[in-house]
Amino acid sequence: SSLLAENHSAAGVGVDQELISSVPSWNPTFVERNYTDAETAYCRSQPNPAASFAARWAGKEAVFKSLGVSSRGAGAAMREIEILPDESGVPQVKLHGNAKSSAASRNITKVHISLSHSDTVAIAFAQASV
Amino acid sequence: SSLLAENHSAAGVGVDQELISSVPSWNPTFVERNYTDAETAYCRSQPNPAASFAARWAGKEAVFKSLGVSSRGAGAAMREIEILPDESGVPQVKLHGNAKSSAASRNITKVHISLSHSDTVAIAFAQASV
Amino acid sequence: SSLLAENHSAAGVGVDQELISSVPSWNPTFVERNYTDAETAYCRSQPNPAASFAARWAGKEAVFKSLGVSSRGAGAAMREIEILPDESGVPQVKLHGNAKSSAASRNITKVHISLSHSDTVAIAFAQASV
């Protein structure tokens, strides 16, 4: 019973905010390095692509934090955190590579994410569950 | 046991931010359409009613996101998400109408909410649990 | 089984934001009253101490909210909420005094925290689990 309690506790949370103007989504090299092809296609299809890229960047940072991984910013493999909407428009997190194995080693089975942006600021919240 | 694990996982999270100046709480039609009578009375009793209305608006959006419902903004039945403080001042979410049945159909039994505002911006975080 | 469900539900969430310029970390009396010695040493060792102090202040407020405690601002014993990074750099919450006994009385066994700051604003999210 105490084992069950531990199993079902939240594993970690993450919050991040980014100025939309500080995420250089006009730079193809930056985009290619940090976003999957599906993410790039999705962001470019949105009414405000810069805001979508920035919200996703904040989301990736928030997911890293929720995993308890200390890698942040330019050094992190942001492409390994893929955030795409499901058929209802709810953003879903899919992990690849080191991010995936790091989550698996901590028994994390699900990361919930939510994104929001104003005209100038994007914020994201992530919750990792075991 | 794996069934239990699923049952107790978080069901969804939601984050939202709003410029206080962008929530037209000076407009009685807007207020009547989007807030319950109890919410309106509460917000008007606060030191900064515009901030309270805006924080509650962000809260309603965050709750919708946490439920996995894709309805946002003017189209959503914001009155169906009622956010009122309990006797300790902790905001509590009460669902009505379609929001209530939508949550029930996903076995969501509780939505936690937290609100915060600065002089200009309101933010909210919601977490739905099964 | 329904008892287990309640036991593993999230107990509360908290979000807070602070203008970095509004947290007077240049004031030794303010710092001594609200931060533990270890927190003060940590914040002063960071590249942007004012941002670190402000993020921690937002974190303390968010933790209070997640505990369902209505004490906020100057009246609250902010020193009782200690937020320090673990060896991976992930911030961890340690409760002292009344905050600790209040959490214990609600069977809260863990509070997860995440902090973020831009040049001007610090935000924090906390989640209390039973």
mmCIF file with all atom_site columns, C-alpha atoms in Angstrom, chain C residues 19 29 79 84 89 103 127:
data_model
loop_
_atom_site.group_PDB
_atom_site.id
_atom_site.type_symbol
_atom_site.label_atom_id
_atom_site.label_alt_id
_atom_site.label_comp_id
_atom_site.label_asym_id
_atom_site.label_entity_id
_atom_site.label_seq_id
_atom_site.pdbx_PDB_ins_code
_atom_site.Cartn_x
_atom_site.Cartn_y
_atom_site.Cartn_z
_atom_site.occupancy
_atom_site.B_iso_or_equiv
_atom_site.pdbx_formal_charge
_atom_site.auth_seq_id
_atom_site.auth_comp_id
_atom_site.auth_asym_id
_atom_site.auth_atom_id
_atom_site.pdbx_PDB_model_num
ATOM 1 C CA . LEU C 1 19  ? 7.976  41.350 -10.697 1.00 0.00 ? 19  LEU C CA 1
ATOM 2 C CA . THR C 1 29  ? 16.319 42.821 6.869   1.00 0.00 ? 29  THR C CA 1
ATOM 3 C CA . ARG C 1 79  ? 11.406 31.171 6.005   1.00 0.00 ? 79  ARG C CA 1
ATOM 4 C CA . LEU C 1 84  ? 17.116 24.632 -2.538  1.00 0.00 ? 84  LEU C CA 1
ATOM 5 C CA . GLY C 1 89  ? 19.914 21.371 -9.889  1.00 0.00 ? 89  GLY C CA 1
ATOM 6 C CA . ALA C 1 103 ? 1.257  19.937 5.694   1.00 0.00 ? 103 ALA C CA 1
ATOM 7 C CA . GLN C 1 127 ? 2.057  20.778 -6.473  1.00 0.00 ? 127 GLN C CA 1
#
